C-alpha positions as a Python dict, from the first residue, in 0.01 Angstrom:
ca = {
    (1, 'M'): (0, 0, 0),
    (2, 'D'): (-124, -342, 143),
    (3, 'T'): (-443, -316, 331),
    (4, 'P'): (-433, -371, 722),
    (5, 'L'): (-482, -720, 812),
    (6, 'D'): (-815, -743, 1045),
    (7, 'L'): (-721, -902, 1295),
    (8, 'Q'): (-1006, -1052, 1467),
    (9, 'T'): (-1153, -1168, 1107),
    (10, 'A'): (-820, -1344, 963),
    (11, 'D'): (-779, -1688, 1060),
    (12, 'D'): (-465, -1817, 1309),
    (13, 'R'): (-219, -1882, 997),
    (14, 'A'): (-228, -1563, 832),
    (15, 'L'): (-197, -1415, 1195),
    (16, 'M'): (102, -1612, 1198),
    (17, 'A'): (207, -1517, 909),
    (18, 'A'): (174, -1095, 954),
    (19, 'H'): (313, -1155, 1341),
    (20, 'L'): (658, -1261, 1114),
    (21, 'A'): (613, -1008, 878),
    (22, 'G'): (652, -765, 1198),
    (23, 'D'): (213, -700, 1288),
    (24, 'P'): (296, -607, 1665),
    (25, 'D'): (-85, -766, 1778),
    (26, 'A'): (-107, -1018, 1545),
    (27, 'F'): (63, -1286, 1807),
    (28, 'G'): (-127, -1054, 2093),
    (29, 'E'): (-452, -1235, 1864),
    (30, 'I'): (-331, -1541, 1865),
    (31, 'Y'): (-264, -1581, 2195),
    (32, 'R'): (-628, -1402, 2290),
    (33, 'R'): (-775, -1628, 2120),
    (34, 'H'): (-631, -1962, 2266),
    (35, 'R'): (-505, -1876, 2606),
    (36, 'D'): (-751, -2040, 2719),
    (37, 'R'): (-806, -2427, 2587),
    (38, 'M'): (-390, -2352, 2638),
    (39, 'W'): (-481, -2342, 3034),
    (40, 'A'): (-680, -2626, 3001),
    (41, 'V'): (-450, -2846, 2901),
    (42, 'A'): (-165, -2711, 3101),
    (43, 'M'): (-417, -2759, 3369),
    (44, 'R'): (-443, -3147, 3307),
    (45, 'T'): (-115, -3194, 3202),
    (46, 'C'): (14, -3041, 3496),
    (47, 'N'): (-204, -3088, 3780),
    (48, 'D'): (-105, -2747, 3970),
    (49, 'R'): (-207, -2392, 3886),
    (50, 'E'): (164, -2272, 3953),
    (51, 'L'): (326, -2437, 3721),
    (52, 'A'): (39, -2423, 3538),
    (53, 'A'): (58, -2058, 3528),
    (54, 'D'): (422, -2071, 3402),
    (55, 'A'): (376, -2324, 3140),
    (56, 'V'): (147, -2148, 2991),
    (57, 'Q'): (373, -1873, 3012),
    (58, 'D'): (681, -2061, 2907),
    (59, 'A'): (504, -2158, 2617),
    (60, 'F'): (316, -1836, 2454),
    (61, 'V'): (699, -1684, 2504),
    (62, 'A'): (881, -1959, 2325),
    (63, 'A'): (582, -1985, 2045),
    (64, 'F'): (618, -1616, 2037),
    (65, 'R'): (1014, -1569, 1981),
    (66, 'R'): (1015, -1978, 1778),
    (67, 'A'): (714, -1894, 1541),
    (68, 'G'): (1014, -1928, 1263),
    (69, 'S'): (958, -2223, 1370),
    (70, 'Y'): (598, -2295, 1254),
    (71, 'R'): (583, -2494, 924),
    (72, 'G'): (220, -2427, 855),
    (73, 'E'): (195, -2854, 774),
    (74, 'A'): (-2, -2827, 1117),
    (75, 'A'): (-330, -2584, 1263),
    (76, 'V'): (-161, -2312, 1435),
    (77, 'T'): (-339, -2554, 1723),
    (78, 'T'): (-197, -2846, 1719),
    (79, 'W'): (145, -2687, 1719),
    (80, 'L'): (49, -2479, 2033),
    (81, 'H'): (-77, -2714, 2236),
    (82, 'R'): (222, -2904, 2157),
    (83, 'I'): (509, -2632, 2332),
    (84, 'V'): (215, -2619, 2607),
    (85, 'V'): (307, -3013, 2640),
    (86, 'N'): (657, -3041, 2603),
    (87, 'A'): (693, -2691, 2814),
    (88, 'C'): (489, -2842, 3110),
    (89, 'L'): (736, -3183, 3095),
    (90, 'D'): (1004, -2936, 3140),
    (91, 'R'): (782, -2846, 3422),
    (92, 'L'): (704, -3151, 3584),
    (93, 'R'): (1110, -3362, 3550),
    (94, 'R'): (1246, -3058, 3735),
    (95, 'L'): (952, -3080, 3979),
    (96, 'K'): (764, -3336, 4036),
    (97, 'P'): (442, -3185, 4184),
    (98, 'T'): (283, -3314, 4465),
    (99, 'S'): (-38, -3126, 4480),
    (100, 'E'): (-438, -3218, 4358),
    (101, 'L'): (-602, -3112, 4011),
    (102, 'P'): (-843, -2885, 4055),
    (103, 'E'): (-1186, -2779, 4166),
    (104, 'F'): (-1470, -2817, 3894),
    (105, 'D'): (-1797, -2621, 3886),
    (106, 'L'): (-2059, -2889, 3993),
    (107, 'A'): (-2336, -2583, 4010),
    (108, 'D'): (-2537, -2694, 3724),
    (109, 'G'): (-2830, -2842, 3949),
    (110, 'R'): (-2663, -3200, 3972),
    (111, 'D'): (-2617, -3402, 4311),
    (112, 'E'): (-2337, -3206, 4387),
    (113, 'H'): (-2160, -3484, 4620),
    (114, 'A'): (-2199, -3741, 4382),
    (115, 'S'): (-2011, -3511, 4138),
    (116, 'L'): (-1723, -3410, 4356),
    (117, 'E'): (-1696, -3788, 4437),
    (118, 'V'): (-1711, -3922, 4065),
    (119, 'A'): (-1459, -3571, 3973),
    (120, 'L'): (-1193, -3696, 4263),
    (121, 'D'): (-1222, -4034, 4132),
    (122, 'V'): (-1230, -3992, 3764),
    (123, 'R'): (-887, -3726, 3892),
    (124, 'E'): (-739, -4003, 4110),
    (125, 'A'): (-682, -4307, 3836),
    (126, 'L'): (-560, -4009, 3586),
    (127, 'E'): (-333, -3918, 3816),
    (128, 'R'): (-243, -4305, 3845),
    (129, 'L'): (-178, -4368, 3486),
    (130, 'P'): (183, -4354, 3313),
    (131, 'E'): (234, -3994, 3153),
    (132, 'G'): (209, -4151, 2788),
    (133, 'Q'): (-116, -4262, 2855),
    (134, 'R'): (-222, -3989, 3063),
    (135, 'L'): (-143, -3678, 2794),
    (136, 'A'): (-288, -3909, 2542),
    (137, 'L'): (-649, -3939, 2754),
    (138, 'V'): (-607, -3527, 2785),
    (139, 'L'): (-554, -3435, 2526),
    (140, 'V'): (-791, -3713, 2298),
    (141, 'D'): (-1078, -3771, 2542),
    (142, 'M'): (-1074, -3459, 2731),
    (143, 'H'): (-943, -3228, 2505),
    (144, 'G'): (-1085, -3346, 2151),
    (145, 'L'): (-814, -3367, 1967),
    (146, 'S'): (-740, -3612, 1668),
    (147, 'V'): (-534, -3876, 1698),
    (148, 'A'): (-374, -3733, 1453),
    (149, 'E'): (-300, -3446, 1621),
    (150, 'A'): (-263, -3587, 1943),
    (151, 'A'): (15, -3786, 1735),
    (152, 'Q'): (201, -3429, 1605),
    (153, 'V'): (189, -3273, 1966),
    (154, 'L'): (335, -3558, 2121),
    (155, 'D'): (548, -3620, 1829),
    (156, 'V'): (481, -3932, 1807),
    (157, 'A'): (279, -4211, 1573),
    (158, 'E'): (-91, -4157, 1565),
    (159, 'G'): (-46, -4585, 1654),
    (160, 'T'): (106, -4525, 1944),
    (161, 'I'): (-163, -4257, 2106),
    (162, 'K'): (-494, -4523, 1998),
    (163, 'S'): (-256, -4769, 2171),
    (164, 'R'): (-230, -4523, 2496),
    (165, 'C'): (-570, -4433, 2454),
    (166, 'A'): (-683, -4792, 2447),
    (167, 'R'): (-493, -4880, 2719),
    (168, 'G'): (-547, -4626, 2951),
    (169, 'R'): (-882, -4623, 2934),
    (170, 'T'): (-858, -4987, 3046),
    (171, 'A'): (-650, -4888, 3342),
    (172, 'M'): (-877, -4647, 3392),
    (173, 'A'): (-1176, -4799, 3419),
    (174, 'S'): (-1046, -5080, 3597),
    (175, 'L'): (-887, -4873, 3802),
    (176, 'L'): (-1235, -4681, 3817),
    (177, 'G'): (-1428, -5089, 3922),
    (178, 'L'): (-1636, -4972, 3569),
    (179, 'R'): (-1820, -5344, 3486),
    (180, 'T'): (-2051, -5265, 3211),
    (181, 'G'): (-2051, -4842, 3210),
    (182, 'Q'): (-2140, -4863, 3533),
    (183, 'P'): (-1966, -4761, 3860),
    (184, 'K'): (-1950, -5040, 4140),
    (185, 'A'): (-2138, -4933, 4389),
    (186, 'A'): (-2046, -4712, 4663),
    (187, 'G'): (-2256, -4718, 4967),
    (188, 'N'): (-2627, -4740, 4890),
    (189, 'H'): (-2611, -4451, 4632),
    (190, 'R'): (-2770, -4638, 4294),
    (191, 'P'): (-2832, -4515, 3952),
}
C-alpha cells in the first residue's frame, strides 16, 4: 500500500505527479503555494486588477486541465509563469486596458510623497515600453526569474531576453531622466 503524499512537504513536481495520478488535493497545494506570485506577475503584466484576476483564474484553470502537458523539464513555477503571462497577453490583446497600475503600500517609514512620485514615474515609464521589453523586465528585474526561466516563460531565446532587458533598462533610464544612477532633480529635492 502506498504511503499518502504529505502535501505540505512534497516538492512541486511530486504534487504535479500526484495530481495527474488523481489526488484531489495536490493541485490545490500548487495553487496555494504559487497564487500570490502569479497574481503579482499578472498585475505587473496587465496593469489592471480585474484583468489580472481574470487572467490568473484562466491560467490556473488551464494549468489544472493541461497538467499532462507539464513535462518536468522546467520548474513548475516556470511552467505556471508561462501560462499566466500567456493568459494576461490573451486578455490584453482582446481588451487593451487603459487602467493605471495598482498603488503600492509605501507605509514603511520612508518619505511617502517622494516614494509615491518615484513609483508613479516608474509605472508610467514601464507602461511606455514595448510589450516584449516590459515583460522581460517584469519577469527578470521585478520577479527575480533567471534569464533562462524568463526565456522559457516567454518562449524566446535567452539572448532575446538579455537584449530586451538591456534595451528596456536603457529606455527606462532615458524615460526617467537618469544620469549616473541619479534621477534629474525635480523641484528642490536633493538626495
